[in-house]
Short mmCIF file of C-alpha atoms in Angstrom, two decimals:
data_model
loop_
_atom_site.label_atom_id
_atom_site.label_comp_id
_atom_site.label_asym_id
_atom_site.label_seq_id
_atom_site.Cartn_x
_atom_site.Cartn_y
_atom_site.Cartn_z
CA UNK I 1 129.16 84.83 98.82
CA UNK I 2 127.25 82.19 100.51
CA UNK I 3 123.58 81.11 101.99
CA UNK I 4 122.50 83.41 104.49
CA UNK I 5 121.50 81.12 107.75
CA UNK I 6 118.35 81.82 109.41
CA UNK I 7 118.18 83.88 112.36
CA UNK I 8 116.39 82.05 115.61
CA UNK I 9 112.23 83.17 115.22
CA UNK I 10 112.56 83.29 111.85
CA UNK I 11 110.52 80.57 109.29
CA UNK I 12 112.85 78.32 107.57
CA UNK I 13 113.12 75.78 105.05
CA UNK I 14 115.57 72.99 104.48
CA UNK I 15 118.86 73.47 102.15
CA UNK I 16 117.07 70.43 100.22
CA UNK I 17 114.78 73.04 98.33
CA UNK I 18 117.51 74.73 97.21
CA UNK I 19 119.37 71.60 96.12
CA UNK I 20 116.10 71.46 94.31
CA UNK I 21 115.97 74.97 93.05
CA UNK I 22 119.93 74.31 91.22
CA UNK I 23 118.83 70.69 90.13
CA UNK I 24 115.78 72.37 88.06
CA UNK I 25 117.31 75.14 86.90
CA UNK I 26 120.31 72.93 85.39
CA UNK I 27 117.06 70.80 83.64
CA UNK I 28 116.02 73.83 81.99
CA UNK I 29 119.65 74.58 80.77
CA UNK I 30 121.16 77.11 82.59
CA UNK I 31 124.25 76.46 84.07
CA UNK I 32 124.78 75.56 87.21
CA UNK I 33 127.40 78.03 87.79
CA UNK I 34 125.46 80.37 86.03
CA UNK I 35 123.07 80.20 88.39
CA UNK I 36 124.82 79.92 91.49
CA UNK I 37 127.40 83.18 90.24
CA UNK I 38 124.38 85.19 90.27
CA UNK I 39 123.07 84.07 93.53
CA UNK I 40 126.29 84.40 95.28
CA UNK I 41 126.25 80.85 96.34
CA UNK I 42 129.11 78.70 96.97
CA UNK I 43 128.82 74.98 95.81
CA UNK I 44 130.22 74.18 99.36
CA UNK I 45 127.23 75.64 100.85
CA UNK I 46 124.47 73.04 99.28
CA UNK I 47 126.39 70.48 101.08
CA UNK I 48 125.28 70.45 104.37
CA UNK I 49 121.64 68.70 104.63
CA UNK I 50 120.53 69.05 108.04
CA UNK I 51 120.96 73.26 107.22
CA UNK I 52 117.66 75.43 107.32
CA UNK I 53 117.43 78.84 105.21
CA UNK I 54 115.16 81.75 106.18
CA UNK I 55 112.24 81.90 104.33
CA UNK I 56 112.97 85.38 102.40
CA UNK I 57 116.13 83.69 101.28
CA UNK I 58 114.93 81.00 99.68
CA UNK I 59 112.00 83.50 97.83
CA UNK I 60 115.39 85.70 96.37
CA UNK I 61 116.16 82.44 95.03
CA UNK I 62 113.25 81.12 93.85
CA UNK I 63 113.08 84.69 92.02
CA UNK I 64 116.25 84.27 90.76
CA UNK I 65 115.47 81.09 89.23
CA UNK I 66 112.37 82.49 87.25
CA UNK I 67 114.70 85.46 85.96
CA UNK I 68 117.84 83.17 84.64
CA UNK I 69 115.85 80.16 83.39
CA UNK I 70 113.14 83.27 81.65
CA UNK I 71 110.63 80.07 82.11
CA UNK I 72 107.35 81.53 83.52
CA UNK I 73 106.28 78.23 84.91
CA UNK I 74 109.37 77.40 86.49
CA UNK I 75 107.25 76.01 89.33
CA UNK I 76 105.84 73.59 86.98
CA UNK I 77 109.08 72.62 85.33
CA UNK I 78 110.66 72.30 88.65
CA UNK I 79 108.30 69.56 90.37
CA UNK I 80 107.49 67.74 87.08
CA UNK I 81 111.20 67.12 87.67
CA UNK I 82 111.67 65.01 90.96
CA UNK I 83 111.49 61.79 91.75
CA UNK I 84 110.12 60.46 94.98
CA UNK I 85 114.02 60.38 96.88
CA UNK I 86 114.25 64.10 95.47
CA UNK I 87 113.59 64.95 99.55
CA UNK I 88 115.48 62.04 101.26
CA UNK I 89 114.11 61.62 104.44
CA UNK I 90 110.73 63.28 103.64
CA UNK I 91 109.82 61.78 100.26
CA UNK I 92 110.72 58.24 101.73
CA UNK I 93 108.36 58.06 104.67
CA UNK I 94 105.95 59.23 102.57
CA UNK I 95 106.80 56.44 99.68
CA UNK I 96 106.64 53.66 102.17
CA UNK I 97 103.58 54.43 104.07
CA UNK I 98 101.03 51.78 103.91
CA UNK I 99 98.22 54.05 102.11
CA UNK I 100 97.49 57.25 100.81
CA UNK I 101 95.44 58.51 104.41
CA UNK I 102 99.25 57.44 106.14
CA UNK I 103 101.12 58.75 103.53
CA UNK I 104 99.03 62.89 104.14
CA UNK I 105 98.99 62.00 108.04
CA UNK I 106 102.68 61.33 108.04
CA UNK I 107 103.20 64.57 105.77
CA UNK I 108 101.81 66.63 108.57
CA UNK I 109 103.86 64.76 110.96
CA UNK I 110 107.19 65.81 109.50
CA UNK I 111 106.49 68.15 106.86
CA UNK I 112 108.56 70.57 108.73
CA UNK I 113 111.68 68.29 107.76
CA UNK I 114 111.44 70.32 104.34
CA UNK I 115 109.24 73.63 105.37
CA UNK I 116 108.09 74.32 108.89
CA UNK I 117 105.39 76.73 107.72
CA UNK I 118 103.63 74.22 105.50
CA UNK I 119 99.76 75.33 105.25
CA UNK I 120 98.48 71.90 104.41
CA UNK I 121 94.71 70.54 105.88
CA UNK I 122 92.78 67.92 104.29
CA UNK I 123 88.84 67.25 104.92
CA UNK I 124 86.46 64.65 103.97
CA UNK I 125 82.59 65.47 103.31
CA UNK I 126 80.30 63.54 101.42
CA UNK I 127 82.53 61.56 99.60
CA UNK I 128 85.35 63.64 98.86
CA UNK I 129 88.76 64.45 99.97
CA UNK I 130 89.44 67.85 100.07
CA UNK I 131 92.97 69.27 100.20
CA UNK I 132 93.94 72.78 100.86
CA UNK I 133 97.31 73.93 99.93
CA UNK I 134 97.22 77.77 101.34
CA UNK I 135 100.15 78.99 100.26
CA UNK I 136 102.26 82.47 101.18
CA UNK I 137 100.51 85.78 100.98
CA UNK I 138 102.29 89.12 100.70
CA UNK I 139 104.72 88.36 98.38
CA UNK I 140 105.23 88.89 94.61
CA UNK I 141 102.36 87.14 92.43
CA UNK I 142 105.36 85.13 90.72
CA UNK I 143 106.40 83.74 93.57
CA UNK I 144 102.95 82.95 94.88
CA UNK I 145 101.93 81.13 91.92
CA UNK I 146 105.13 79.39 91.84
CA UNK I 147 104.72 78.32 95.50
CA UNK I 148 100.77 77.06 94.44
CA UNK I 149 102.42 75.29 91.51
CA UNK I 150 105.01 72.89 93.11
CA UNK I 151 102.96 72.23 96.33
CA UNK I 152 99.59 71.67 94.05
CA UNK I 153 101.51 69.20 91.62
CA UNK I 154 103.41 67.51 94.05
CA UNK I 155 100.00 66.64 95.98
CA UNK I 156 98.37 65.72 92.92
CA UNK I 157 101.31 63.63 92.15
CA UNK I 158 101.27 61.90 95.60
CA UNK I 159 97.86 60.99 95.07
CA UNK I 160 98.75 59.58 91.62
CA UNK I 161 101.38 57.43 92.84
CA UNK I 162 99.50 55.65 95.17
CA UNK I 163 96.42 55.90 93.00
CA UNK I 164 96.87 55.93 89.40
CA UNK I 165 93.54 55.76 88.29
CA UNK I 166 92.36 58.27 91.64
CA UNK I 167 89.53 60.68 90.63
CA UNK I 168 90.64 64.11 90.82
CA UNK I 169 87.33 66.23 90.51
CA UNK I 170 89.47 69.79 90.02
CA UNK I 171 92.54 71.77 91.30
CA UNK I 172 91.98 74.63 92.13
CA UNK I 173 93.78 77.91 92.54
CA UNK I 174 93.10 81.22 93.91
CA UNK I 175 94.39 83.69 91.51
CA UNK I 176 93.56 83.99 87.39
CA UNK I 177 94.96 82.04 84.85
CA UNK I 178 97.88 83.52 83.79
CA UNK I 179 99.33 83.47 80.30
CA UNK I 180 101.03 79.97 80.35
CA UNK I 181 97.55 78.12 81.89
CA UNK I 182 97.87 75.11 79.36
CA UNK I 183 101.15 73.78 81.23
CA UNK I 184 98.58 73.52 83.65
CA UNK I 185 96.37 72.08 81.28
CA UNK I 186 98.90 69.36 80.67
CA UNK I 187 100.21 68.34 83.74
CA UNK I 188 96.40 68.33 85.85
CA UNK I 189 94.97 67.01 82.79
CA UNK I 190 92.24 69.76 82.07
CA UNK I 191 90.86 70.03 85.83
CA UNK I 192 92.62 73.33 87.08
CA UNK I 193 90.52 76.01 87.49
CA UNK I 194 91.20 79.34 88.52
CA UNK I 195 90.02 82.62 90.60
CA UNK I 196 88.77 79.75 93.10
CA UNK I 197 87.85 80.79 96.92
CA UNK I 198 91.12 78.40 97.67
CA UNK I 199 94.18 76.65 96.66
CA UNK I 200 94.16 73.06 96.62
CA UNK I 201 92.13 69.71 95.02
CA UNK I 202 89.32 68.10 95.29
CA UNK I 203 89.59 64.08 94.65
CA UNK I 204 87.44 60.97 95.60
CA UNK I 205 88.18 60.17 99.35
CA UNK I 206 88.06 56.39 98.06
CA UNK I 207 91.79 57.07 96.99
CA UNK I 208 92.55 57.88 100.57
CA UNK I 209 92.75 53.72 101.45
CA UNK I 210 94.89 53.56 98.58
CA UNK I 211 97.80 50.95 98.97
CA UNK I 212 101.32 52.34 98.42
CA UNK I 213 103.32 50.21 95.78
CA UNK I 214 106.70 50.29 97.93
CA UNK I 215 105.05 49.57 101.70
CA UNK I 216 107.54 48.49 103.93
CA UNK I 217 106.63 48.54 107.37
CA UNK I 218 109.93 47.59 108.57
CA UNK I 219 111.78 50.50 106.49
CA UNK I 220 109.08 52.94 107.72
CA UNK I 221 109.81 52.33 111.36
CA UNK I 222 113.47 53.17 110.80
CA UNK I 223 113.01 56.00 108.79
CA UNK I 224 110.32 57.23 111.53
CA UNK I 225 112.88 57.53 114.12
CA UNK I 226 115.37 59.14 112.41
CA UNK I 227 112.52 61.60 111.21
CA UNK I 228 111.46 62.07 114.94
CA UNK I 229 115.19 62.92 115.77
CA UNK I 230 115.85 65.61 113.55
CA UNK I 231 111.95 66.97 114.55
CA UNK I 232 113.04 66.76 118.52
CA UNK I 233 116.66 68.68 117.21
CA UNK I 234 114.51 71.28 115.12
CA UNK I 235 111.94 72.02 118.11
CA UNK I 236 114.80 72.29 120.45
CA UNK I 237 116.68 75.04 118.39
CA UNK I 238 113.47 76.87 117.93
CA UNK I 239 112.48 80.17 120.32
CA UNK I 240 109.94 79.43 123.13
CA UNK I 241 107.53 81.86 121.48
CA UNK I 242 107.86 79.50 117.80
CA UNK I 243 107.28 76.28 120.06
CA UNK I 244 104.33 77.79 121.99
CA UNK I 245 102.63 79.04 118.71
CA UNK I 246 103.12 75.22 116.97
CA UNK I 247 101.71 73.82 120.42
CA UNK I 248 98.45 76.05 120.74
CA UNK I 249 98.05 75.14 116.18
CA UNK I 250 97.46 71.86 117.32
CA UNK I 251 94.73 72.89 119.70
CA UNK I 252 90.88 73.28 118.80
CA UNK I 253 90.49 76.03 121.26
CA UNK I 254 94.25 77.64 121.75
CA UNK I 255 92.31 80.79 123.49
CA UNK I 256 91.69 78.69 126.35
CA UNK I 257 94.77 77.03 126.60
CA UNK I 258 96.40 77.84 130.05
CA UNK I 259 100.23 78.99 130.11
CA UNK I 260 100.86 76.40 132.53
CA UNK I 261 99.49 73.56 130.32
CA UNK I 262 102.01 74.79 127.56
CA UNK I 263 104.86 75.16 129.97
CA UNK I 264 104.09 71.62 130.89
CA UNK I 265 104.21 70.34 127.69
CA UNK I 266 107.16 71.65 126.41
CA UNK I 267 108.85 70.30 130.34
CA UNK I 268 109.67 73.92 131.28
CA UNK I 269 107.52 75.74 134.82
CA UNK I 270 105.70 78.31 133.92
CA UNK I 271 107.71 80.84 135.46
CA UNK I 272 110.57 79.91 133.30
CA UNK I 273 108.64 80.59 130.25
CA UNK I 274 107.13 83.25 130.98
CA UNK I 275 110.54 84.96 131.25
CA UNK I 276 111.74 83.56 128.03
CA UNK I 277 108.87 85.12 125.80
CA UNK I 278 109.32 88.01 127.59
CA UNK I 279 113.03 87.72 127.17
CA UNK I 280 112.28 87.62 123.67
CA UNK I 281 109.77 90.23 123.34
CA UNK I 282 106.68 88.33 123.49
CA UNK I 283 103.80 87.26 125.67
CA UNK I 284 102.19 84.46 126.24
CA UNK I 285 98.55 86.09 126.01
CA UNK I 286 99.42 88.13 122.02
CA UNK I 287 100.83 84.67 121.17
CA UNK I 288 97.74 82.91 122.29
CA UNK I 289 95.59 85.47 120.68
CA UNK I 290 97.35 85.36 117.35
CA UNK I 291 97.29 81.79 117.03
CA UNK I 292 93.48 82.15 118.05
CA UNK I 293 92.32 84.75 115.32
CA UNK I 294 94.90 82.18 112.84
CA UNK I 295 92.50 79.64 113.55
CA UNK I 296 89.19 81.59 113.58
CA UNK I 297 89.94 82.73 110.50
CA UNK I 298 91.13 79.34 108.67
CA UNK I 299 87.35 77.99 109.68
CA UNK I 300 85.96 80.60 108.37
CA UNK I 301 87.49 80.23 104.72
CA UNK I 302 87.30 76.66 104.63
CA UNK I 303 84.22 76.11 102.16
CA UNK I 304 83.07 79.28 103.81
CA UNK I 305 82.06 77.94 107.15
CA UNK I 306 79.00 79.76 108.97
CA UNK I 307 79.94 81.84 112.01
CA UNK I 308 77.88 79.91 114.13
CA UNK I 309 79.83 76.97 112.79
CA UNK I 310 83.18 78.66 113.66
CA UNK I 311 82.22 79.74 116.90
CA UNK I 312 81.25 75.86 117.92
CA UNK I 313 84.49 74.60 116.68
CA UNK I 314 86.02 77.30 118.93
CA UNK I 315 84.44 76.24 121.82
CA UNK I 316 82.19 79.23 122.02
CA UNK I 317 78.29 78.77 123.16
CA UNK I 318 77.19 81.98 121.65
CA UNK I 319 78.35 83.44 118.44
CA UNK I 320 77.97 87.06 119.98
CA UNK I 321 80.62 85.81 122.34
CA UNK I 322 82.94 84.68 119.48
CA UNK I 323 82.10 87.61 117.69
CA UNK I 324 83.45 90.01 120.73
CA UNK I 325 87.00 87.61 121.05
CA UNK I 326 86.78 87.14 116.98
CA UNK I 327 87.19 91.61 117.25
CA UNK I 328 89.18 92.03 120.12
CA UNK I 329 91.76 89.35 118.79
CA UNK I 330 91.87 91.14 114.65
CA UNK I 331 90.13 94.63 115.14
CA UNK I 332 87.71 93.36 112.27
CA UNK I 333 84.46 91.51 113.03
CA UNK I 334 84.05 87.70 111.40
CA UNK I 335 81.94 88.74 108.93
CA UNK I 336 84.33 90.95 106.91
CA UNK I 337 86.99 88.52 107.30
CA UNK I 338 85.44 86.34 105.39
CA UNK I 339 85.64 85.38 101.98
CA UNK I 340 83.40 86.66 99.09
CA UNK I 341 82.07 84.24 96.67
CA UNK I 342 84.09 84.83 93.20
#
């Protein structure tokens, strides 16, 4: 048996999580062969650290993981556990950045070193630093909470490392408490809550000018260009129609993005990639539209922004006009897409 490789399109993750996965589940005394026997892994396999799993494999693992170890908050267990080198390249930069503000913008820089579908945004109103951490939907509950677990503690630990003493108001999480909730109670110190409109925390945006205990500016501008390297390798492996929908999530308004801007920026004409998505069963237009209706919908569940709000941010003059693309782009209109107040 062995790792199953993503296919090109597909969302991946590094072979680094998995390293992860084995160290934890050795922590909590399984075996490692134990564990690796019953996911048909070879030890061979774990070597290689530039590799990238599909998504859905590294779930059956995570699974897997919960089943042999029979610890319910595996997710927990598993990021109590590392250190900041448990990542390499990732954890580094994010060690040696100068401050806490560096450390989250560098995060979004290169998260995609470790998970290319990281769902990580961070605001600041009135005082506050708030950090959502939407995780995967349409999976088991298990392996949602488990997802919520390491990415909410490993935030929360990040801001604890450059801020000891930082001011976490509450973390929150979008599904109820289940049965183990004072692990959570321990490791968040008594500010989880639960059935929240969103996963993610809430901490004083002083923290954010925090001063990281290992800056080295120096070391961070070598480790930055390797981490730009392996970024420029990843985006040149991935499909047109993955690099076209990461270009138009970095745009305010991807709806009224042209096709020949994108072509541009990915140095391709715009002939050329039009025949690629097509090539590859997509167009540029569904693509554009998906990303779109991604977006609409992220402003409206953040802190449940008002449709008027949503359509400004948009670029829209009228809300009846974002309400017609908001329905032609989902098939549902923005107000029942949007949260209800728990």
């Amino acid at each position: 048996g062995g790792i199953t490789s993503a296919d090109a399109g597909e969302r991946t993750m590094s072979i680094q999580v998995v390293q992860g996965i084995v160290a934890a589940v050795e922590r909590r005394g399984v075996p490692r062969r134990r564990y690796l026997g019953a996911a048909e892994l070879q030890e061979a396999s774990l070597d290689d650290p530039e590799q990238r799993l599909a998504h859905e494999e590294v779930y059956r693992l995570t699974e897997l993981a919960l089943d042999v170890t029979d610890d319910p908050a595996f997710g927990l267990h598993w990021c109590e556990g590392l250190s900041q080198h448990s990542f390499a390249l990732l954890s580094n930069l994010l060690a040696h950045a100068s401050n806490l503000r560096s450390a989250f913008e560098t995060l979004f820089r290169f998260g995609e070193l470790l998970n290319d579908d990281m769902q990580l945004e961070l605001v600041e109103r009135d005082g506050a630093a708030i950090l959502r951490c939407d995780g995967p939907v349409g999976h088991s509950l298990r392996y949602e909470r488990i997802a919520a677990e390491m990415v909410t503690l490993g935030m929360y630990t990040l801001i604890r490392q450059f801020d000891p003493d930082a001011t976490v108001e509450r973390v929150s999480f979008a599904y109820a408490a289940p049965d183990y909730h004072r692990e959570y109670s321990r490791l968040f110190t008594s500010t989880e809550r639960f059935d929240q409109p969103f996963t993610g925390l809430v901490f004083d945006a002083t923290s954010l000018d925090a001063q990281s205990p290992y800056k080295d500016e120096n070391l961070l501008l070598n480790l930055r260009s390797v981490a730009e390297q392996r970024i420029a390798r990843l985006q040149r492996m991935a499909p047109y129609s993955q690099q076209v929908s990461e270009f138009l999530r970095l745009q305010p308004a991807p709806h009224r993005v042209a096709m020949a801007d994108v072509a541009r920026a990915l140095s391709v004409s715009e002939r050329s990639l039009q025949r690629n998505l097509a090539a590859s069963g997509h167009s540029y237009d569904a693509l554009a539209n998906a990303v779109a209706a991604a977006t609409a919908r992220r402003l409206l569940e953040r802190d449940l922004m008002s449709i008027k709000q949503a359509a400004h941010e948009m670029g829209f003059s009228e809300p009846s006009s974002f309400h017609r693309a908001f329905k032609r782009w989902t098939g549902k209109t923005p107000g029942a897409c949007r949260p209800r107040p728990r």
